[in-house]
Amino acid sequence: MKAIQISAPGELGVVDINTPVPGEDEVLLKIKYVGFCGSDLNTFLGKNPMVRLPIIPGHEVGAVIEAVGKSVPAGLEPGMSVTVNPYTNCGKCASCRNGKVNACRYNETFGVQRDGTMCEYVAVPWTKVIPAIGLSPRDCALIEPMSVGFHAVSRAQVTDNDTVMVIGCGMIGLGAVVRAALRGADVIAVDVDDEKLALAARLGATHGINSKTEDVHARLMELTGGFGPDVVIEAVGSPVTYVMAVDEVAFTGRVVCIGYAKNEVAFQTKYFVQKELNICGSRNALPADFRGVINLLKKGNFPTDRLISKVVKPELALQAMQEWIEAPGKIFRILVEF
């Protein structure tokens, strides 16, 4: 069967691999759409320290069930639209013992530490298959990245009393904007691109700040009556935005970090104490976060078309990746269609 493989930094092509045969407790999925995400881009650029090359990328899945193993319980039927929980968990580490399987110490994410789903068929344990009845396979490919943003909002314990600043309006940041708005918070979106800020406004952000052209601190003081936001969600992974999150959050506020900063970050640690901050990380997503996104998309009024920048066949994946490198700020999601 046809698959996309990143064999070395800068080298991506279509290869032929064996079609998998599902085991007794596995589901065979016919892949329809897979999204390229930031980790795939970093893998292609040689900047992903966690990846093992060569690798088949892809963990943002829109698929249809092709067949099920004989030990798969009822409820997963051929023809059903599904997505995939692409994270593994060992069941034995501290995270798993505490029920936080999304942060398993030994997690191997599809497309990073193990081959992913950017191929015609995959066989996965039935426990990793998430039904999305009523959604198209194309929209199913948007569920996983948005669920990561949903999870960050849960980590921040956002309520309708909060003002939430989301730094970075890519797919994950937009997921955080949507979830915070659904919880009734006043949402301030921050990005360097006006088109992304406009989309964030459509998805529930009350205010937008272009950090490239505006004074972020002055605007925040204006918008929050001088207090600063109660919650800051960092969805970029830059030393600059990490420092911004700590500097701008209100006293006794909460900072949630999603992005990986690739370089060391120097903080004024006095703010940790003086502001009595709660600072936490947010990794991957839980099944409840996936369900939250699915329930949102099922309402039918979410502008999924605006989130899909390009749909390409496997043979054009390399070209699409190169276009993304040339204009990273203009791309939300590239989907590969099988």
Short mmCIF file of C-alpha atoms in Angstrom, two decimals:
data_model
loop_
_atom_site.label_atom_id
_atom_site.label_comp_id
_atom_site.label_asym_id
_atom_site.label_seq_id
_atom_site.Cartn_x
_atom_site.Cartn_y
_atom_site.Cartn_z
CA MET A 1 0.00 0.00 0.00
CA LYS A 2 0.97 3.64 -0.42
CA ALA A 3 2.56 5.56 2.46
CA ILE A 4 4.41 8.84 3.00
CA GLN A 5 7.79 8.55 4.67
CA ILE A 6 10.28 11.10 5.97
CA SER A 7 13.58 9.27 5.52
CA ALA A 8 15.95 12.08 6.54
CA PRO A 9 15.75 15.84 7.16
CA GLY A 10 14.44 17.44 3.99
CA GLU A 11 13.60 14.11 2.38
CA LEU A 12 9.94 13.11 2.04
CA GLY A 13 8.46 10.73 -0.48
CA VAL A 14 5.87 8.08 -1.25
CA VAL A 15 6.87 4.49 -0.49
CA ASP A 16 5.19 1.11 -0.80
CA ILE A 17 4.70 -0.91 2.41
CA ASN A 18 2.70 -3.99 3.38
CA THR A 19 -1.00 -3.60 4.15
CA PRO A 20 -1.53 -4.48 7.83
CA VAL A 21 -3.65 -7.40 8.99
CA PRO A 22 -5.64 -6.58 12.15
CA GLY A 23 -5.22 -8.72 15.24
CA GLU A 24 -8.07 -10.05 17.36
CA ASP A 25 -8.35 -6.85 19.39
CA GLU A 26 -7.53 -4.45 16.56
CA VAL A 27 -9.49 -2.38 14.06
CA LEU A 28 -8.39 -1.96 10.45
CA LEU A 29 -8.91 1.61 9.33
CA LYS A 30 -9.11 2.91 5.80
CA ILE A 31 -7.37 6.25 6.05
CA LYS A 32 -9.13 9.07 4.24
CA TYR A 33 -7.37 12.22 5.51
CA VAL A 34 -4.35 12.89 7.69
CA GLY A 35 -3.19 16.32 8.82
CA PHE A 36 0.36 17.59 8.78
CA CYS A 37 1.10 19.20 12.15
CA GLY A 38 3.95 21.23 13.60
CA SER A 39 5.78 18.13 14.84
CA ASP A 40 5.77 16.75 11.28
CA LEU A 41 7.18 20.03 10.00
CA ASN A 42 9.94 19.95 12.61
CA THR A 43 10.69 16.34 11.71
CA PHE A 44 11.06 17.33 8.04
CA LEU A 45 13.34 20.21 9.05
CA GLY A 46 15.46 18.00 11.29
CA LYS A 47 14.39 19.90 14.42
CA ASN A 48 12.39 17.22 16.23
CA PRO A 49 14.65 15.62 18.86
CA MET A 50 12.05 12.99 19.75
CA VAL A 51 11.60 11.49 16.29
CA ARG A 52 13.13 8.24 15.07
CA LEU A 53 13.92 8.31 11.35
CA PRO A 54 12.87 6.99 8.93
CA ILE A 55 9.27 7.61 10.00
CA ILE A 56 5.79 7.55 8.54
CA PRO A 57 4.32 10.80 9.93
CA GLY A 58 0.75 11.60 10.83
CA HIS A 59 -1.46 11.42 13.90
CA GLU A 60 -4.38 13.68 12.98
CA VAL A 61 -6.69 11.09 11.52
CA GLY A 62 -9.93 10.99 9.58
CA ALA A 63 -10.75 7.38 8.70
CA VAL A 64 -13.46 4.80 8.08
CA ILE A 65 -13.53 1.40 9.74
CA GLU A 66 -12.69 -1.28 7.18
CA ALA A 67 -12.80 -4.37 9.41
CA VAL A 68 -12.69 -5.36 13.07
CA GLY A 69 -10.96 -8.22 14.88
CA LYS A 70 -13.08 -10.92 16.48
CA SER A 71 -12.41 -9.67 20.03
CA VAL A 72 -13.44 -6.08 19.31
CA PRO A 73 -16.60 -5.22 21.27
CA ALA A 74 -19.85 -4.07 19.67
CA GLY A 75 -20.10 -0.40 18.76
CA LEU A 76 -17.26 -0.27 16.27
CA GLU A 77 -18.68 -1.25 12.90
CA PRO A 78 -17.36 -1.22 9.31
CA GLY A 79 -18.19 2.01 7.51
CA MET A 80 -18.15 4.16 10.66
CA SER A 81 -16.31 7.51 10.59
CA VAL A 82 -13.65 7.63 13.29
CA THR A 83 -10.55 9.36 14.50
CA VAL A 84 -7.68 7.91 16.52
CA ASN A 85 -6.19 8.64 19.91
CA PRO A 86 -2.56 8.60 18.73
CA TYR A 87 -0.81 8.41 22.11
CA THR A 88 0.37 5.23 23.81
CA ASN A 89 0.58 4.64 27.54
CA CYS A 90 2.46 2.04 29.56
CA GLY A 91 -0.02 1.69 32.42
CA LYS A 92 2.80 1.56 35.00
CA CYS A 93 4.51 4.97 35.26
CA ALA A 94 3.53 7.73 37.69
CA SER A 95 1.32 9.48 35.14
CA CYS A 96 -0.59 6.33 34.26
CA ARG A 97 -0.89 5.38 37.93
CA ASN A 98 -2.52 8.78 38.54
CA GLY A 99 -4.94 8.34 35.64
CA LYS A 100 -3.22 10.92 33.43
CA VAL A 101 -2.44 8.58 30.56
CA ASN A 102 -2.04 11.53 28.18
CA ALA A 103 1.24 12.34 29.92
CA CYS A 104 2.65 8.81 30.10
CA ARG A 105 6.38 8.94 30.72
CA TYR A 106 6.93 6.37 28.00
CA ASN A 107 4.37 7.66 25.49
CA GLU A 108 5.09 6.95 21.85
CA THR A 109 3.02 9.21 19.64
CA PHE A 110 2.11 7.99 16.17
CA GLY A 111 4.33 9.68 13.62
CA VAL A 112 7.01 10.61 16.16
CA GLN A 113 8.38 7.73 18.20
CA ARG A 114 6.58 5.13 16.06
CA ASP A 115 5.19 5.04 12.54
CA GLY A 116 2.08 7.11 12.06
CA THR A 117 -1.03 7.03 9.94
CA MET A 118 -0.05 8.76 6.71
CA CYS A 119 -0.77 5.66 4.65
CA GLU A 120 -3.75 3.90 3.09
CA TYR A 121 -4.54 1.53 5.97
CA VAL A 122 -3.59 1.18 9.62
CA ALA A 123 -4.42 -1.43 12.25
CA VAL A 124 -4.78 -0.04 15.77
CA PRO A 125 -6.05 -1.37 19.11
CA TRP A 126 -9.79 -0.86 19.36
CA THR A 127 -9.27 1.19 22.54
CA LYS A 128 -7.58 3.88 20.44
CA VAL A 129 -10.48 4.25 17.99
CA ILE A 130 -12.84 7.15 18.71
CA PRO A 131 -16.19 7.04 16.88
CA ALA A 132 -17.35 10.28 15.30
CA ILE A 133 -20.77 9.35 13.96
CA GLY A 134 -22.26 12.15 11.90
CA LEU A 135 -18.93 13.73 10.98
CA SER A 136 -17.12 13.43 7.68
CA PRO A 137 -13.68 11.77 7.67
CA ARG A 138 -12.24 15.09 6.56
CA ASP A 139 -13.54 16.87 9.66
CA CYS A 140 -12.38 13.97 11.81
CA ALA A 141 -8.79 14.90 10.89
CA LEU A 142 -9.25 18.21 12.76
CA ILE A 143 -10.31 16.64 16.06
CA GLU A 144 -6.93 15.71 17.57
CA PRO A 145 -5.16 19.10 17.28
CA MET A 146 -8.19 20.97 18.60
CA SER A 147 -8.50 18.53 21.49
CA VAL A 148 -5.00 19.54 22.65
CA GLY A 149 -6.26 23.12 23.02
CA PHE A 150 -9.38 21.88 24.80
CA HIS A 151 -7.18 19.99 27.26
CA ALA A 152 -5.15 23.12 28.07
CA VAL A 153 -8.33 24.98 29.00
CA SER A 154 -9.30 22.13 31.32
CA ARG A 155 -5.84 22.29 32.90
CA ALA A 156 -6.39 26.00 33.53
CA GLN A 157 -9.79 25.33 35.15
CA VAL A 158 -11.27 28.19 33.13
CA THR A 159 -14.65 29.56 34.25
CA ASP A 160 -16.98 32.32 33.11
CA ASN A 161 -15.33 34.67 35.61
CA ASP A 162 -11.99 34.55 33.81
CA THR A 163 -10.24 36.62 31.21
CA VAL A 164 -8.11 34.23 29.16
CA MET A 165 -5.24 35.23 26.90
CA VAL A 166 -4.27 32.65 24.27
CA ILE A 167 -0.85 33.26 22.72
CA GLY A 168 -0.68 31.70 19.28
CA CYS A 169 -3.64 31.10 16.98
CA GLY A 170 -2.60 27.99 15.13
CA MET A 171 -4.83 24.93 15.29
CA ILE A 172 -4.04 24.14 18.92
CA GLY A 173 -4.36 27.75 20.03
CA LEU A 174 -7.67 28.07 18.21
CA GLY A 175 -8.87 24.98 20.06
CA ALA A 176 -8.07 26.77 23.31
CA VAL A 177 -9.89 29.91 22.11
CA VAL A 178 -13.00 27.90 21.27
CA ARG A 179 -13.06 25.95 24.53
CA ALA A 180 -12.45 29.01 26.70
CA ALA A 181 -15.23 30.89 24.91
CA LEU A 182 -17.58 27.93 25.34
CA ARG A 183 -16.92 28.10 29.07
CA GLY A 184 -18.01 31.74 29.08
CA ALA A 185 -14.61 33.36 29.50
CA ASP A 186 -13.59 36.67 27.98
CA VAL A 187 -10.92 35.59 25.47
CA ILE A 188 -8.02 37.69 24.21
CA ALA A 189 -6.21 36.15 21.22
CA VAL A 190 -2.60 37.12 20.50
CA ASP A 191 -0.78 36.38 17.24
CA VAL A 192 1.43 38.03 14.63
CA ASP A 193 -1.01 37.44 11.77
CA ASP A 194 -4.21 39.45 11.29
CA GLU A 195 -5.92 36.65 9.35
CA LYS A 196 -5.47 34.25 12.25
CA LEU A 197 -6.72 36.89 14.66
CA ALA A 198 -9.81 37.41 12.50
CA LEU A 199 -10.52 33.68 12.58
CA ALA A 200 -10.00 33.61 16.34
CA ALA A 201 -12.61 36.36 16.62
CA ARG A 202 -15.04 34.30 14.57
CA LEU A 203 -14.44 31.34 16.88
CA GLY A 204 -15.15 33.24 20.08
CA ALA A 205 -12.27 35.58 20.93
CA THR A 206 -13.59 38.87 22.28
CA HIS A 207 -10.41 40.77 21.47
CA GLY A 208 -7.35 40.32 19.28
CA ILE A 209 -3.84 41.72 19.68
CA ASN A 210 -1.23 41.64 16.93
CA SER A 211 1.99 41.33 18.93
CA LYS A 212 4.02 42.36 15.88
CA THR A 213 2.33 45.74 15.44
CA GLU A 214 0.81 46.52 18.86
CA ASP A 215 2.06 47.05 22.41
CA VAL A 216 0.79 43.86 24.05
CA HIS A 217 1.20 45.08 27.62
CA ALA A 218 -0.57 48.39 27.00
CA ARG A 219 -3.46 46.69 25.23
CA LEU A 220 -3.83 44.13 28.01
CA MET A 221 -3.92 46.83 30.66
CA GLU A 222 -6.60 48.61 28.64
CA LEU A 223 -8.68 45.47 28.14
CA THR A 224 -8.42 44.15 31.70
CA GLY A 225 -8.71 47.36 33.71
CA GLY A 226 -5.04 47.17 34.67
CA PHE A 227 -5.23 43.68 36.18
CA GLY A 228 -3.92 41.47 33.38
CA PRO A 229 -5.53 38.22 32.24
CA ASP A 230 -6.50 35.63 34.84
CA VAL A 231 -5.25 32.83 32.60
CA VAL A 232 -2.56 32.76 29.92
CA ILE A 233 -2.29 29.78 27.58
CA GLU A 234 1.02 29.61 25.72
CA ALA A 235 0.55 27.80 22.39
CA VAL A 236 3.65 28.90 20.47
CA GLY A 237 6.71 27.40 22.12
CA SER A 238 8.99 30.44 21.95
CA PRO A 239 11.16 31.91 24.73
CA VAL A 240 9.57 35.29 23.99
CA THR A 241 6.01 34.04 24.46
CA TYR A 242 6.92 32.01 27.55
CA VAL A 243 8.27 35.17 29.20
CA MET A 244 5.26 37.15 27.98
CA ALA A 245 2.92 34.67 29.66
CA VAL A 246 4.55 35.07 33.07
CA ASP A 247 5.02 38.82 32.76
CA GLU A 248 1.46 39.58 31.67
CA VAL A 249 -0.67 37.17 33.71
CA ALA A 250 -2.56 38.75 36.61
CA PHE A 251 -1.49 38.35 40.22
CA THR A 252 -2.64 34.90 41.48
CA GLY A 253 -3.23 33.91 37.85
CA ARG A 254 -2.67 30.65 36.00
CA VAL A 255 -0.22 29.98 33.18
CA VAL A 256 -0.61 26.86 31.03
CA CYS A 257 2.18 25.90 28.64
CA ILE A 258 1.53 23.77 25.55
CA GLY A 259 4.36 24.73 23.24
CA TYR A 260 7.90 23.34 23.49
CA ALA A 261 10.52 26.10 23.63
CA LYS A 262 13.56 24.80 21.77
CA ASN A 263 15.98 27.02 23.69
CA GLU A 264 16.45 27.79 27.36
CA VAL A 265 14.15 30.48 28.75
CA ALA A 266 15.26 33.13 31.27
CA PHE A 267 12.45 34.18 33.64
CA GLN A 268 12.11 36.84 36.29
CA THR A 269 11.34 34.15 38.85
CA LYS A 270 10.29 36.77 41.41
CA TYR A 271 6.98 36.88 39.54
CA PHE A 272 6.39 33.22 40.35
CA VAL A 273 6.38 34.15 44.04
CA GLN A 274 5.12 37.73 44.05
CA LYS A 275 2.14 36.87 41.88
CA GLU A 276 1.68 33.47 43.57
CA LEU A 277 1.23 31.92 40.16
CA ASN A 278 0.01 28.48 39.21
CA ILE A 279 2.19 27.41 36.27
CA CYS A 280 1.55 24.06 34.63
CA GLY A 281 2.20 22.12 31.48
CA SER A 282 -0.44 20.63 29.22
CA ARG A 283 0.39 17.58 27.14
CA ASN A 284 -1.70 15.87 24.47
CA ALA A 285 -5.37 15.26 25.34
CA LEU A 286 -7.72 12.91 27.14
CA PRO A 287 -10.69 11.05 25.64
CA ALA A 288 -13.03 13.62 27.19
CA ASP A 289 -11.27 16.36 25.23
CA PHE A 290 -11.76 14.41 21.98
CA ARG A 291 -15.46 14.03 22.80
CA GLY A 292 -15.75 17.75 23.48
CA VAL A 293 -14.41 18.59 20.02
CA ILE A 294 -16.66 15.98 18.39
CA ASN A 295 -19.72 17.42 20.12
CA LEU A 296 -18.75 20.89 18.92
CA LEU A 297 -18.30 19.80 15.31
CA LYS A 298 -21.56 17.84 15.32
CA LYS A 299 -23.49 21.08 15.79
CA GLY A 300 -22.68 21.81 12.16
CA ASN A 301 -21.98 25.54 12.48
CA PHE A 302 -18.23 25.38 12.97
CA PRO A 303 -16.22 26.83 10.05
CA THR A 304 -14.04 23.79 9.37
CA ASP A 305 -13.33 24.97 5.83
CA ARG A 306 -11.48 27.96 7.24
CA LEU A 307 -9.12 25.68 9.15
CA ILE A 308 -8.09 23.63 6.11
CA SER A 309 -5.50 25.50 4.08
CA LYS A 310 -4.88 22.81 1.47
CA VAL A 311 -5.83 19.22 0.62
CA VAL A 312 -3.25 17.29 -1.40
CA LYS A 313 -2.68 13.80 -2.70
CA PRO A 314 0.34 11.90 -1.34
CA GLU A 315 2.42 12.64 -4.44
CA LEU A 316 2.15 16.38 -3.73
CA ALA A 317 2.92 16.17 0.00
CA LEU A 318 6.54 17.24 -0.45
CA GLN A 319 5.50 20.32 -2.41
CA ALA A 320 2.91 21.20 0.22
CA MET A 321 5.48 20.87 2.98
CA GLN A 322 7.87 23.17 1.13
CA GLU A 323 5.10 25.74 0.67
CA TRP A 324 4.41 25.58 4.40
CA ILE A 325 8.06 26.29 5.17
CA GLU A 326 7.97 29.35 2.90
CA ALA A 327 4.82 30.81 4.56
CA PRO A 328 4.39 29.20 8.00
CA GLY A 329 2.19 31.96 9.35
CA LYS A 330 -0.44 31.48 6.65
CA ILE A 331 -1.06 27.76 7.11
CA PHE A 332 -3.58 26.27 9.52
CA ARG A 333 -3.74 22.67 8.35
CA ILE A 334 -2.60 20.75 5.30
CA LEU A 335 -4.52 17.50 4.84
CA VAL A 336 -3.23 14.57 2.82
CA GLU A 337 -6.05 12.69 1.12
CA PHE A 338 -5.78 8.96 0.51
#
